[in-house]
Coordinates of C-alpha atoms (C1' of nucleotides) in Angstrom, one line a residue:
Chain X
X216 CA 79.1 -141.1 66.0
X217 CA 76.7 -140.6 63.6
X218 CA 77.0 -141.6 59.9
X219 CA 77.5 -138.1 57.7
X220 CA 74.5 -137.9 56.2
X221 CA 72.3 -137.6 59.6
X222 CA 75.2 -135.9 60.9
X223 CA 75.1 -133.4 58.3
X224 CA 71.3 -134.3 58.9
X225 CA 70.6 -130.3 59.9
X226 CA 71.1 -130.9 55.8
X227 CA 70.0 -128.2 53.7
X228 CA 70.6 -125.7 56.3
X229 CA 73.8 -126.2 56.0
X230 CA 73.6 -125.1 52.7
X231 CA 72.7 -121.7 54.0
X232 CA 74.7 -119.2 55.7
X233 CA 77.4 -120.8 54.6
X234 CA 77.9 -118.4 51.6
X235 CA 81.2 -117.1 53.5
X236 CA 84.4 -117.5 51.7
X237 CA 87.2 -115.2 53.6
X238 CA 87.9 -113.4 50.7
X239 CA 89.5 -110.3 52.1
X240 CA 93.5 -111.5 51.1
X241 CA 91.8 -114.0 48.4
X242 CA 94.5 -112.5 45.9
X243 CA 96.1 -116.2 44.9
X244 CA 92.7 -117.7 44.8
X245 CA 92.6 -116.3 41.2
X246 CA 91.5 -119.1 38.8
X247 CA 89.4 -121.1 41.1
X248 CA 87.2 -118.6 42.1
X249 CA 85.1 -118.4 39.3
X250 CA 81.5 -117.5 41.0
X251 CA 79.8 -114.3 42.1
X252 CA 81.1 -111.7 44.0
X253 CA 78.2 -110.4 45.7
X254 CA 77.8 -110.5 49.6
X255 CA 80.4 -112.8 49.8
X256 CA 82.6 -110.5 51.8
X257 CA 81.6 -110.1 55.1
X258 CA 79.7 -113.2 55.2
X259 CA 82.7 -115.6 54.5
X260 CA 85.6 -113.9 56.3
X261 CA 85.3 -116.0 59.3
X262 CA 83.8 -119.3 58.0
X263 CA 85.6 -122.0 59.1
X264 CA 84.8 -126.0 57.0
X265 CA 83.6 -128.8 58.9
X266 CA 85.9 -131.3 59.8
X267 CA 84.8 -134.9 59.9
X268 CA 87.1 -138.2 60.7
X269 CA 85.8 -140.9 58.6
X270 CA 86.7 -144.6 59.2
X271 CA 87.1 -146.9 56.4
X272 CA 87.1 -150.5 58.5
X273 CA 88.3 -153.5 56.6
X274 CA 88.5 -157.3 57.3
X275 CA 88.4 -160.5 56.1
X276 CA 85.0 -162.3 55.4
X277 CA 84.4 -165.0 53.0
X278 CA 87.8 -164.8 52.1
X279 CA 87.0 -161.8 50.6
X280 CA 88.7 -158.4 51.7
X281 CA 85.3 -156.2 52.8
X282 CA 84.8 -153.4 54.3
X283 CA 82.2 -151.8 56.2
X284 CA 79.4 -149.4 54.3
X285 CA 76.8 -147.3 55.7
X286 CA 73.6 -146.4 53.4
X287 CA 72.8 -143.0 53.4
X288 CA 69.6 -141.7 53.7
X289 CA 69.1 -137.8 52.7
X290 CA 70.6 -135.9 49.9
X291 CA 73.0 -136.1 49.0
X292 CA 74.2 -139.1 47.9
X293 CA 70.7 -140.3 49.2
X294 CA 70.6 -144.8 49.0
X295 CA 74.3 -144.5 48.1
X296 CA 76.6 -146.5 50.1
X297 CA 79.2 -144.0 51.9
X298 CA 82.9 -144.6 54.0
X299 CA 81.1 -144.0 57.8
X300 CA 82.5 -140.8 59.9
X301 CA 81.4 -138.1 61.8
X302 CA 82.1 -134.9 63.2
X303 CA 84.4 -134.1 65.2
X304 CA 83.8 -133.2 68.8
X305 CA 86.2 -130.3 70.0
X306 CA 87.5 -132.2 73.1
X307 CA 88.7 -135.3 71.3
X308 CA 92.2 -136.0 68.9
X309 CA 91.0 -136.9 65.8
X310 CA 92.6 -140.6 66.9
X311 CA 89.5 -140.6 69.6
X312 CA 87.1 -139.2 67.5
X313 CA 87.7 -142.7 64.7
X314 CA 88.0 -145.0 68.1
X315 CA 84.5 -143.8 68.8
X316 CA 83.2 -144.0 65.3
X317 CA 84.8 -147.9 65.2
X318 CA 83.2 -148.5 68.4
X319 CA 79.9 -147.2 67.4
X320 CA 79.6 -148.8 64.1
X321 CA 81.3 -152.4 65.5
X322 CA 81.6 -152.5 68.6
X323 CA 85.3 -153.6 68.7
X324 CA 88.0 -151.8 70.7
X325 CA 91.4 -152.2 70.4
X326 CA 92.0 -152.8 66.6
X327 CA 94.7 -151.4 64.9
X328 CA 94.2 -148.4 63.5
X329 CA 96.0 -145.4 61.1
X330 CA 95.6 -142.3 60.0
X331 CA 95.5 -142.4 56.3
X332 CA 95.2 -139.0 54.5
X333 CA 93.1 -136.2 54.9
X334 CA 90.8 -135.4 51.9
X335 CA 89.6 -131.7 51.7
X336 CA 88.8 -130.9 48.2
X337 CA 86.3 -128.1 48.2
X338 CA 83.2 -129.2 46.3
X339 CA 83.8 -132.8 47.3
X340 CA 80.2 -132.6 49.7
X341 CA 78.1 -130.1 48.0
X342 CA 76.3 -129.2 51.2
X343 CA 79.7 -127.1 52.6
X344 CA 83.4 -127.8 53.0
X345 CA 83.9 -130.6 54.6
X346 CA 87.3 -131.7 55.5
X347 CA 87.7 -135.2 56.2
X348 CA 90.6 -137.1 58.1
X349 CA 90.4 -140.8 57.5
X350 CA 91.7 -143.8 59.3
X351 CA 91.6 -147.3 58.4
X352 CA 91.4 -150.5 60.8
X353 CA 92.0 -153.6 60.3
X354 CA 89.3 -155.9 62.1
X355 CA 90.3 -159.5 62.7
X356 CA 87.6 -161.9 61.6
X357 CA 86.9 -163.8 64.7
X358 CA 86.1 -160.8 67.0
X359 CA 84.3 -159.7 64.5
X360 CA 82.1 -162.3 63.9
X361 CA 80.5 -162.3 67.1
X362 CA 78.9 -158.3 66.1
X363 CA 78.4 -159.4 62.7
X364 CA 74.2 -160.6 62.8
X365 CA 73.7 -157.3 64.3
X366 CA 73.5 -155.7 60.8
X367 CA 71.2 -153.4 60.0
X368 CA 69.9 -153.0 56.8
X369 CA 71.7 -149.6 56.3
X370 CA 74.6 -151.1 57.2
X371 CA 77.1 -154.0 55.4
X372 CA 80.3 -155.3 54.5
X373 CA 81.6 -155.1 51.2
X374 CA 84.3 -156.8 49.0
X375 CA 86.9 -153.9 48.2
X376 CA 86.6 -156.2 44.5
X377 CA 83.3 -155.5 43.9
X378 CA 81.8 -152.2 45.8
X379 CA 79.0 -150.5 44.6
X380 CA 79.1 -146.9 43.6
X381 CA 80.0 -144.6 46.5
X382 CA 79.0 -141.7 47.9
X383 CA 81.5 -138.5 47.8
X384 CA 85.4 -139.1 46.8
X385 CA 84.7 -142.5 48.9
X386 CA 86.0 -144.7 46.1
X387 CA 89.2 -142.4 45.9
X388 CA 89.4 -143.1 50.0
X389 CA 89.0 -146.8 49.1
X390 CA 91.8 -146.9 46.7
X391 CA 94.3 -144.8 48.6
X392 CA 93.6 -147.4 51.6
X393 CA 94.1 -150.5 49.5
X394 CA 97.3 -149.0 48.7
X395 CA 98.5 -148.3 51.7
X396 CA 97.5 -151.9 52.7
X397 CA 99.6 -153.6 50.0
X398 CA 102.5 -151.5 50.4
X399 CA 102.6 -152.1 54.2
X400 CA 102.1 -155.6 53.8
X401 CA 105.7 -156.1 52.0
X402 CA 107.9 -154.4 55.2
X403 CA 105.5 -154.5 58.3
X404 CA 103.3 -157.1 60.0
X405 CA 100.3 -155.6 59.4
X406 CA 98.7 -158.3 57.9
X407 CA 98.6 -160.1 61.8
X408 CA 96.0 -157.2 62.7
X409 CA 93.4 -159.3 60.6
X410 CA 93.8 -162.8 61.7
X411 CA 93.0 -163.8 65.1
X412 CA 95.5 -164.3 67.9
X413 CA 96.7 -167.7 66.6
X414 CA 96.1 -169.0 62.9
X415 CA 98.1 -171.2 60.4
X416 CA 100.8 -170.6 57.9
X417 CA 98.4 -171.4 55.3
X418 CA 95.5 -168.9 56.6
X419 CA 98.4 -166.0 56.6
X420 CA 99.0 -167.0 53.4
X421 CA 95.7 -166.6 52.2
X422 CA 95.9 -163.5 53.8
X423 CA 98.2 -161.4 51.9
X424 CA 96.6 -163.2 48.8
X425 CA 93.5 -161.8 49.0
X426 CA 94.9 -158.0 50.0
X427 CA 97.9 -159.1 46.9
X428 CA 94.6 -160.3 44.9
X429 CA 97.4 -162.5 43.2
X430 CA 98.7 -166.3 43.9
X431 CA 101.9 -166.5 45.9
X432 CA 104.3 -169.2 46.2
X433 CA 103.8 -171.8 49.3
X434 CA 107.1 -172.6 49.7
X435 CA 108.2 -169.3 49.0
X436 CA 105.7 -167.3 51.4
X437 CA 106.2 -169.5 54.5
X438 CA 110.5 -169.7 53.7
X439 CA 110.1 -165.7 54.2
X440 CA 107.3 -165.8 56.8
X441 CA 109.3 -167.9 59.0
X442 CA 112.8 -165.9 58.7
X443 CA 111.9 -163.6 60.2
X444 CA 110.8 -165.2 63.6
X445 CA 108.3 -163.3 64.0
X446 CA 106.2 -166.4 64.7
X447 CA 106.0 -168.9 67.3
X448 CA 105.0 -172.3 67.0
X449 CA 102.3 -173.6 69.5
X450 CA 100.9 -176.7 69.7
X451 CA 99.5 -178.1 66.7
X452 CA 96.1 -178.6 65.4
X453 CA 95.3 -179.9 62.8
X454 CA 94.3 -179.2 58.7
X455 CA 91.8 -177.2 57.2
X456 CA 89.5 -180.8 56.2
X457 CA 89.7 -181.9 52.6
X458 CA 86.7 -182.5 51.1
X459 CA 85.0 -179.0 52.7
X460 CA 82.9 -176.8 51.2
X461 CA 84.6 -173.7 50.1
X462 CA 82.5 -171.3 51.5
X463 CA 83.6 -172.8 55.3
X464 CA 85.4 -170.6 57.3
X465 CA 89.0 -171.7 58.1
X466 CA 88.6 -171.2 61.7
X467 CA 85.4 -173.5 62.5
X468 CA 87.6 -176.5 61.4
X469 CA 90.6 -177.9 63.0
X470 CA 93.3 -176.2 62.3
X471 CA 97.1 -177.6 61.4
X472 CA 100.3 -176.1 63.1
X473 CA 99.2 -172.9 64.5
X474 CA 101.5 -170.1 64.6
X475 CA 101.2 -167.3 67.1
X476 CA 102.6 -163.9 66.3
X477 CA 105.6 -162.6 69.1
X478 CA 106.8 -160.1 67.8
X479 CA 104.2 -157.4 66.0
X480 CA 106.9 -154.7 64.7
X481 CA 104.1 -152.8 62.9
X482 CA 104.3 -150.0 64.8
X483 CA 104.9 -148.1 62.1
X484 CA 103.0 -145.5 60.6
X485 CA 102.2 -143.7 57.3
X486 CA 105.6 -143.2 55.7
Chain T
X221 CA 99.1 -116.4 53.6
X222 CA 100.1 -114.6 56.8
X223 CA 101.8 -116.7 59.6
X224 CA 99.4 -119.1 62.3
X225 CA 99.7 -116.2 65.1
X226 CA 98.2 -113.2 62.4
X227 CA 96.5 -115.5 60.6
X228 CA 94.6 -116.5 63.7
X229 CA 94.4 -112.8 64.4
X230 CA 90.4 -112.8 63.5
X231 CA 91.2 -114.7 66.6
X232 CA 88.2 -115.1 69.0
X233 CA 85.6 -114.0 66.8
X234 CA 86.4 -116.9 64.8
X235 CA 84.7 -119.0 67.6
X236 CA 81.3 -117.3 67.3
X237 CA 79.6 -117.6 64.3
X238 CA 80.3 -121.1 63.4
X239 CA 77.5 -122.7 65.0
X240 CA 76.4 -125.3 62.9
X241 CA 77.6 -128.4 63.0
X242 CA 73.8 -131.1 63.0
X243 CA 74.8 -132.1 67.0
X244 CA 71.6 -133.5 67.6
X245 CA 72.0 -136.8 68.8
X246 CA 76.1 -136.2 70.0
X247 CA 75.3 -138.6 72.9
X248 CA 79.1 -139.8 72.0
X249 CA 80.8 -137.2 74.4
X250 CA 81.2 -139.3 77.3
X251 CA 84.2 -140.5 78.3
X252 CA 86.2 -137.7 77.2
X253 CA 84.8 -134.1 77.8
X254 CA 86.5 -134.1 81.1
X255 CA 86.1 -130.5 81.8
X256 CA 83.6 -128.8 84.2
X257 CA 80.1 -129.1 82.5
X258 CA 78.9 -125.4 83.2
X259 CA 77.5 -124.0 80.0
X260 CA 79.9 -126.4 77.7
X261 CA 76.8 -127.8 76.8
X262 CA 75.6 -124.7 74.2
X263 CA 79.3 -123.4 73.5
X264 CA 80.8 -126.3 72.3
X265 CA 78.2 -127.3 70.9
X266 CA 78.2 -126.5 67.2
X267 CA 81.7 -125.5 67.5
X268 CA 84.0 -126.3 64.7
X269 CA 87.7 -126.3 64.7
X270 CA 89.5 -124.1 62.8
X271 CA 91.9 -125.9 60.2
X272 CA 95.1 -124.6 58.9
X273 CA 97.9 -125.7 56.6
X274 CA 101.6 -125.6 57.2
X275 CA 104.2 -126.7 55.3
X276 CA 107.5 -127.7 56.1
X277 CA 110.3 -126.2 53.5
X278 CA 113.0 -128.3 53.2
X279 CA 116.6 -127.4 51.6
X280 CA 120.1 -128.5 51.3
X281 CA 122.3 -125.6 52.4
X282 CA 125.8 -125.5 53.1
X283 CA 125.7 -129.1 53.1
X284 CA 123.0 -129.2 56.0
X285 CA 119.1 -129.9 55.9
X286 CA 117.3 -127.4 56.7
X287 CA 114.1 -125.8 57.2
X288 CA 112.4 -122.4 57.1
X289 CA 111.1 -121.1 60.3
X290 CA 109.0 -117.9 61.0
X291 CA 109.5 -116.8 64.5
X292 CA 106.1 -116.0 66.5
X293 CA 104.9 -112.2 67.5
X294 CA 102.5 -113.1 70.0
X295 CA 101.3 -115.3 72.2
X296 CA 101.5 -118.5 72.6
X297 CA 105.2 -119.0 71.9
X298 CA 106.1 -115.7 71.3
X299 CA 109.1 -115.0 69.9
X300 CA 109.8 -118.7 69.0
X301 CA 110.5 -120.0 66.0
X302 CA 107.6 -122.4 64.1
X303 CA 106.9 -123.5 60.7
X304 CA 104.8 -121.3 58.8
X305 CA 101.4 -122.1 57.9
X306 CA 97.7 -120.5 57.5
X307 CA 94.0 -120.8 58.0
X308 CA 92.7 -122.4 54.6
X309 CA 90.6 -120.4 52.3
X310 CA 86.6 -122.4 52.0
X311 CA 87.1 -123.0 48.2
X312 CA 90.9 -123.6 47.8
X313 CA 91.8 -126.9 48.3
X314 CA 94.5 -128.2 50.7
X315 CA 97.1 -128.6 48.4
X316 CA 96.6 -125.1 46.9
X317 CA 96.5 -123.6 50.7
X318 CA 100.3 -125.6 51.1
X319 CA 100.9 -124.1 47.4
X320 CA 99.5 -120.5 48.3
X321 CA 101.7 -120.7 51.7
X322 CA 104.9 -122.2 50.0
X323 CA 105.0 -119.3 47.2
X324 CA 104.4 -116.5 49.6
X325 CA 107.1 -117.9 52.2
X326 CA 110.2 -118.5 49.3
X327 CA 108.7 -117.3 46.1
X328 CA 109.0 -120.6 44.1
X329 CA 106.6 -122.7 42.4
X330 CA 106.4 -126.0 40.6
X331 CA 108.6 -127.9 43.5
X332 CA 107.9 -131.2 45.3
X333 CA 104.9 -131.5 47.5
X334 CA 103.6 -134.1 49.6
X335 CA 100.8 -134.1 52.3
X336 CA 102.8 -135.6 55.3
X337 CA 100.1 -136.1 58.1
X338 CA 97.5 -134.1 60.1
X339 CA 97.7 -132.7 63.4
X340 CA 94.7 -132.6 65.8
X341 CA 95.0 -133.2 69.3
X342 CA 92.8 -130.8 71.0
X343 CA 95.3 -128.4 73.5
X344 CA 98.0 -128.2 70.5
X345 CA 97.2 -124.7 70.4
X346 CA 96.4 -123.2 73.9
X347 CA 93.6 -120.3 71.8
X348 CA 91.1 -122.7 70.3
X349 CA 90.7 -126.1 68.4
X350 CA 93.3 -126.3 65.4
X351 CA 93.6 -129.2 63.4
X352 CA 96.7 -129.0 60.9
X353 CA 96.7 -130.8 57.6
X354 CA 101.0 -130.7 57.3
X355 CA 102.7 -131.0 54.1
X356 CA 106.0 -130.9 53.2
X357 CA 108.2 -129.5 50.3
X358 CA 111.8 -130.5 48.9
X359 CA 113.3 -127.3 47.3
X360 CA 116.3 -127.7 45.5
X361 CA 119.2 -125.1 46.2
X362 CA 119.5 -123.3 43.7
X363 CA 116.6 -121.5 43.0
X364 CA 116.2 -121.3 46.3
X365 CA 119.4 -119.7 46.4
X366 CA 117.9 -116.3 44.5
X367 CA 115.5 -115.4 47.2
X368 CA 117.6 -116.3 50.2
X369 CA 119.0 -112.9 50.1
X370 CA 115.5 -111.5 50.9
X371 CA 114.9 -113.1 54.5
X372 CA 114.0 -111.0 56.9
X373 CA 115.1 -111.1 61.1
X374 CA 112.0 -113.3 61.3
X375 CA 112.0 -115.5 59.1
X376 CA 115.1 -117.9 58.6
X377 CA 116.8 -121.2 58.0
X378 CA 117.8 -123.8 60.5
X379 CA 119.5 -127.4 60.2
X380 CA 117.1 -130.3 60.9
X381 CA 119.9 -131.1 63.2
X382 CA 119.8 -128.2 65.2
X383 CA 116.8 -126.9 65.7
X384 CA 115.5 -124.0 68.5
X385 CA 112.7 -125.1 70.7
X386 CA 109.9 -125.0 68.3
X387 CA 106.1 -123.5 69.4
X388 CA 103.1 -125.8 69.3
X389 CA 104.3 -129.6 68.5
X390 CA 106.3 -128.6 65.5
X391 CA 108.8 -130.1 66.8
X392 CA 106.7 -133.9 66.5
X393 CA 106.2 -132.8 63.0
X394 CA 109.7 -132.2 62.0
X395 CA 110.7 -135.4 63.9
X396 CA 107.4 -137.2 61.4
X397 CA 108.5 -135.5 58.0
X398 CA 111.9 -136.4 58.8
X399 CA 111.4 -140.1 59.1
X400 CA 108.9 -139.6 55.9
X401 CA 111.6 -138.5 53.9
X402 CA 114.5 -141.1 54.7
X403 CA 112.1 -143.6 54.7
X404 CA 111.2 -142.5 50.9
X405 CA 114.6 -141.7 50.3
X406 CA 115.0 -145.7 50.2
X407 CA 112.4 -146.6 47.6
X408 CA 112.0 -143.2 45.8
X409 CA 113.9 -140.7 43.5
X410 CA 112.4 -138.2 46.0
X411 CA 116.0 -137.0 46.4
X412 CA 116.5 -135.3 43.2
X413 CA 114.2 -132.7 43.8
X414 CA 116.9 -131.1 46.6
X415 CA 118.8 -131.0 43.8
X416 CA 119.0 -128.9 40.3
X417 CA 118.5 -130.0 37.6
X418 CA 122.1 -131.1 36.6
X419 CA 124.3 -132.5 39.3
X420 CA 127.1 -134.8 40.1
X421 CA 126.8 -138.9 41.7
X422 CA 129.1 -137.1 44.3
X423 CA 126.4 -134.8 45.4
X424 CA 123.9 -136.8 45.0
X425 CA 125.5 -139.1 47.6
X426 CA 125.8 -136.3 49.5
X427 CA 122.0 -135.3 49.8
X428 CA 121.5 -139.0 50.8
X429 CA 124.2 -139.1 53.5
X430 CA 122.9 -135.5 54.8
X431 CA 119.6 -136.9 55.1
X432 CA 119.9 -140.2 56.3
X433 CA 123.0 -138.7 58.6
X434 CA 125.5 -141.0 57.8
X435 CA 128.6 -142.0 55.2
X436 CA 128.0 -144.2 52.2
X437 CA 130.1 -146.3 50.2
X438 CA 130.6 -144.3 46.6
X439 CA 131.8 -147.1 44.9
X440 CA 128.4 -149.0 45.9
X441 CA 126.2 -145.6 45.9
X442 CA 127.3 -145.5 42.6
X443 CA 126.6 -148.9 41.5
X444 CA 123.2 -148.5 42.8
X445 CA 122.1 -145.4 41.6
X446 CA 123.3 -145.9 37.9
X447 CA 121.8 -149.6 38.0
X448 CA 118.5 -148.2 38.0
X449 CA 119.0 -146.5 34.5
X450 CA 117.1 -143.3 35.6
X451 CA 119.9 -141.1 35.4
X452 CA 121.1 -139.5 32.1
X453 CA 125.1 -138.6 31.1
X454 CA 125.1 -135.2 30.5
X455 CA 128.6 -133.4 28.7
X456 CA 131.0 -134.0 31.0
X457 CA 132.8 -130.9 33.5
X458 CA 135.0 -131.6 36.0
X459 CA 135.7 -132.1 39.9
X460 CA 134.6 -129.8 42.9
X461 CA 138.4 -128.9 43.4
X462 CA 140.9 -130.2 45.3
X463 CA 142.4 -127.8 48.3
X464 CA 138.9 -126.2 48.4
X465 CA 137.8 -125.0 51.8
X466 CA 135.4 -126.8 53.6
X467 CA 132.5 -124.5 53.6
X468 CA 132.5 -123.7 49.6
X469 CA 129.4 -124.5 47.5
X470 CA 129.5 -127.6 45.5
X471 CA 128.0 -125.9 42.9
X472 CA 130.0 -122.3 42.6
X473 CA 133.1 -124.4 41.7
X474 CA 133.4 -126.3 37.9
X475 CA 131.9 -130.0 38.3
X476 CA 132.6 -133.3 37.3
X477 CA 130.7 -135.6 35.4
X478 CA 127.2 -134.2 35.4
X479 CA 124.5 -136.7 35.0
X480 CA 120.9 -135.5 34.7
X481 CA 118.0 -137.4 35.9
X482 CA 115.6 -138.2 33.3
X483 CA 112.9 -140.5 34.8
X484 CA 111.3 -139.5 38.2
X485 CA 108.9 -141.8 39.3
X486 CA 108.8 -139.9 42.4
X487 CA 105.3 -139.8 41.6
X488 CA 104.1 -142.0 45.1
X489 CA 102.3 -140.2 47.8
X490 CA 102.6 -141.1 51.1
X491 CA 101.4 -145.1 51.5
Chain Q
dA9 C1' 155.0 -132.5 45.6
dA10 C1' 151.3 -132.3 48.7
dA11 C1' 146.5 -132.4 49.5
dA12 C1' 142.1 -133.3 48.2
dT13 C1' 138.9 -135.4 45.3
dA14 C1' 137.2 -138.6 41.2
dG15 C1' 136.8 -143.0 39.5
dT16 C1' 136.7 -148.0 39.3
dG17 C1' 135.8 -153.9 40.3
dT18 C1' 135.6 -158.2 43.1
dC19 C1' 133.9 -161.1 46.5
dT20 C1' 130.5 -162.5 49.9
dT21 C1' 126.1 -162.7 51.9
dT22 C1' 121.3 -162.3 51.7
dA23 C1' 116.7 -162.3 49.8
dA24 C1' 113.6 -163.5 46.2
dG25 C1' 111.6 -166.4 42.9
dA26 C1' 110.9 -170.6 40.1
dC27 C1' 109.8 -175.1 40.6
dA28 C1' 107.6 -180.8 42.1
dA29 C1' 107.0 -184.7 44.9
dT30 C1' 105.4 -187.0 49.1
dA31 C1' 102.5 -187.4 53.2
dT32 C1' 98.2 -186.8 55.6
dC33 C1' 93.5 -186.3 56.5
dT34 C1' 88.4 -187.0 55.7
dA35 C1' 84.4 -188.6 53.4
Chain H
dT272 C1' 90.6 -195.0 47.7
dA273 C1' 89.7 -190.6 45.9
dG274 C1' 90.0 -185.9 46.7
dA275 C1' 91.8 -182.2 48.9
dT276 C1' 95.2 -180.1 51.6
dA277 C1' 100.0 -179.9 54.3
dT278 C1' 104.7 -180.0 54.2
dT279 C1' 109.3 -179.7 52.6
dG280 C1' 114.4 -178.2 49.6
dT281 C1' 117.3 -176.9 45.7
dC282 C1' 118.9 -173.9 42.2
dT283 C1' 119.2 -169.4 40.1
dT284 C1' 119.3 -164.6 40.0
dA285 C1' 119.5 -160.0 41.9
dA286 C1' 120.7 -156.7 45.2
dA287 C1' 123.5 -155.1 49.1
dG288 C1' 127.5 -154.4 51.5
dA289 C1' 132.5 -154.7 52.6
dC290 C1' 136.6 -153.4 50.9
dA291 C1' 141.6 -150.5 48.3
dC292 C1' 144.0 -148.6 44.8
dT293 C1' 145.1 -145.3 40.9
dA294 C1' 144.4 -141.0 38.4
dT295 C1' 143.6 -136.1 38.3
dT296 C1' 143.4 -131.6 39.7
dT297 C1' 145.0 -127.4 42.1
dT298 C1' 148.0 -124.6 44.9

DNA sequence: AAAATAGTGTCTTTAAGACAATATCTA
DNA sequence: TAGATATTGTCTTAAAGACACTATTTT
């Protein structure tokens, strides 16, 4: 799928012939419709918005909470980062539509992924009304890894901490998300969906830390971790090192007592 | 705003028109465009779906949950029942479509409303593409009580628990908002708004064992709502009545201790 | 007085949070 | 051996749930 801007790419066309507005029964619109009333009529009465699914794909990097930002390249917005989406194709769920856009922009299938809210605020593209359906996924770090040196320049991940200024009502899509992700982090196992298949207490840990952006309580975290047997112990490796350098990646270094996730009841979605 | 099947009514020419939609490099098809190929190719292909907005009314009558159907003229699903909803203007926004929608169907305004989730799978509606942004709406009884008298043979009230067959997936929608509101139920003061303004614990406890469909302890309903401080003590009135017949209004008889919520931090949406 | 409803308190269990010392690994 | 990390348990507090009796009103 293409990123919005070269999918809207027909650009400034779009901009015309779009003057529509189905005004006919446009009785309620009272107070919002405060532009000319020329042609508008006839023009607008069938005019249906675009509808795009965006995908706002998050992981952990650098122990760091990033997500995934495409540059755009036309107006508007032009060299502003922006959420990537696309349109969607008229054959294909909306669910489809962000599965191709992940495995476009990634490369990873399989990832868990929900619908977050739809955003359709007329005036939020100023090309025409665009609609947009987002989903979130949660990428674990080790798949990931492998796709990451393909990075274009246009293309790059993010800390959610410190993101530059975004495109559209993309940093309104960012909050909502992060959100979302904190709340489900307190009554699902969501948090699983960003750690490889097997990791340690302590990387779990530092898991909902980052997303928390707050210090939790060892002894506390795994006491609650572990009630709920979700885990299950396999053989153990060992620690993280001592002495290491703090940008090192948990993973490259033995690990201690890995856990491995039985049980994902995060199934869930969106209440 | 008219109901999906007159509302669609533009109907066909809707689907001409629309053409825009920057396909150029839509490679991305593949795997799911399953159809014969024929002339897809130039139909389809700046085809946008059309997007409406329903919203599901919800109620507490006769000590039931229920929702307002409107039953279908036309095909498909004629003549069942299906919750009401409408094409979206270009420059209203979603809300203000469920808004528009909600004050045309019952006449109120200034009642709880929450995007729930949006519908897309393509073949939900056998005439075209329609993607549904859903929201939901908690009205309390009693001014909803005013306007009930004006319903007309198509247009009407059923209990959550006993619903007709529904047309399109509206039945998947009631099943979602359902589980939406007794999840919220549990960590919001979403509840009050099926209420007026004044109202007894006692019937409080009974919008929460209506909607979560089961009995609660009052002594520890009690202890839990009034630990929360959010509740206010109005003047006192007095009980529902003893020998009172099963099927009388709470309300209609004299009351007993009213309390009066005066902080709603209902204010969430949807994580 | 009979029938229905309103109102109230204790005990137990569970989950969360605050908190510090010892053992292990690597350079 | 120095520096970093891993591991472990107790106490307190808060919330949830189970549970039964008395008072009041109306017909």
């Amino acid at each position: 799928m293409e990123e919005q801007s070269e999918a809207m790419g027909s650009g400034t066309n779009g901009l015309q012939g779009l003057r529509e507005m189905t005004q006919e029964r446009q009785q309620h619109n009272a107070g919002s419709s405060s532009e000319p009333e020329t042609h508008q009529y006839d023009v607008n009465k069938y005019e249906r918005p675009s509808v795009t699914v965006d995908v706002l794909m998050m992981s952990l990097r650098q122990r760091d909470l990033q997500i995934l930002l495409i540059k755009r390249r036309s107006w508007p917005y032009e060299d502003m980062w922006a959420i990537p989406g696309g349109f969607i194709n008229m054959n294909e769920s909306l669910e489809a539509a962000a599965k191709r856009e992940l495995q476009e922009e990634t490369g990873v299938q399989d990832v868990y992924l929900e619908q977050l809210y739809t955003f359709g605020d007329p005036g939020r593209d100023p090309r025409t009304r665009v609609i947009t359906v987002v989903y979130f996924a949660l990428l674990d770090s080790e798949r990931l890894q492998v796709r990451a040196a393909s990075d274009a320049a246009d293309v790059g991940w993010f800390s959610v901490y410190e993101l530059p200024q975004l495109a559209f009502d993309h940093q309104e899509i960012v909050d909502y998300a992060l959100n979302r992700l904190r709340n489900k982090l307190e009554y699902t196992t969501i948090a699983f969906n960003l750690l490889p298949e097997q990791f340690t207490l302590r990387e779990l840990q530092r898991v909902y830390e980052i997303i928390l952006h707050k210090r939790l309580d060892k002894r506390n975290f795994r006491k609650k971790i572990l009630s709920t047997n979700i885990l299950e112990d396999t053989g153990a490796k060992k620690m993280e090192g001592p002495t290491v350098p703090r940008a090192c990646i948990a993973s490259i270094l033995p690990l201690n007592i890995n856990y491995k996730a039985i049980l994902l009841r995060s199934e869930f979605n969106g209440y």
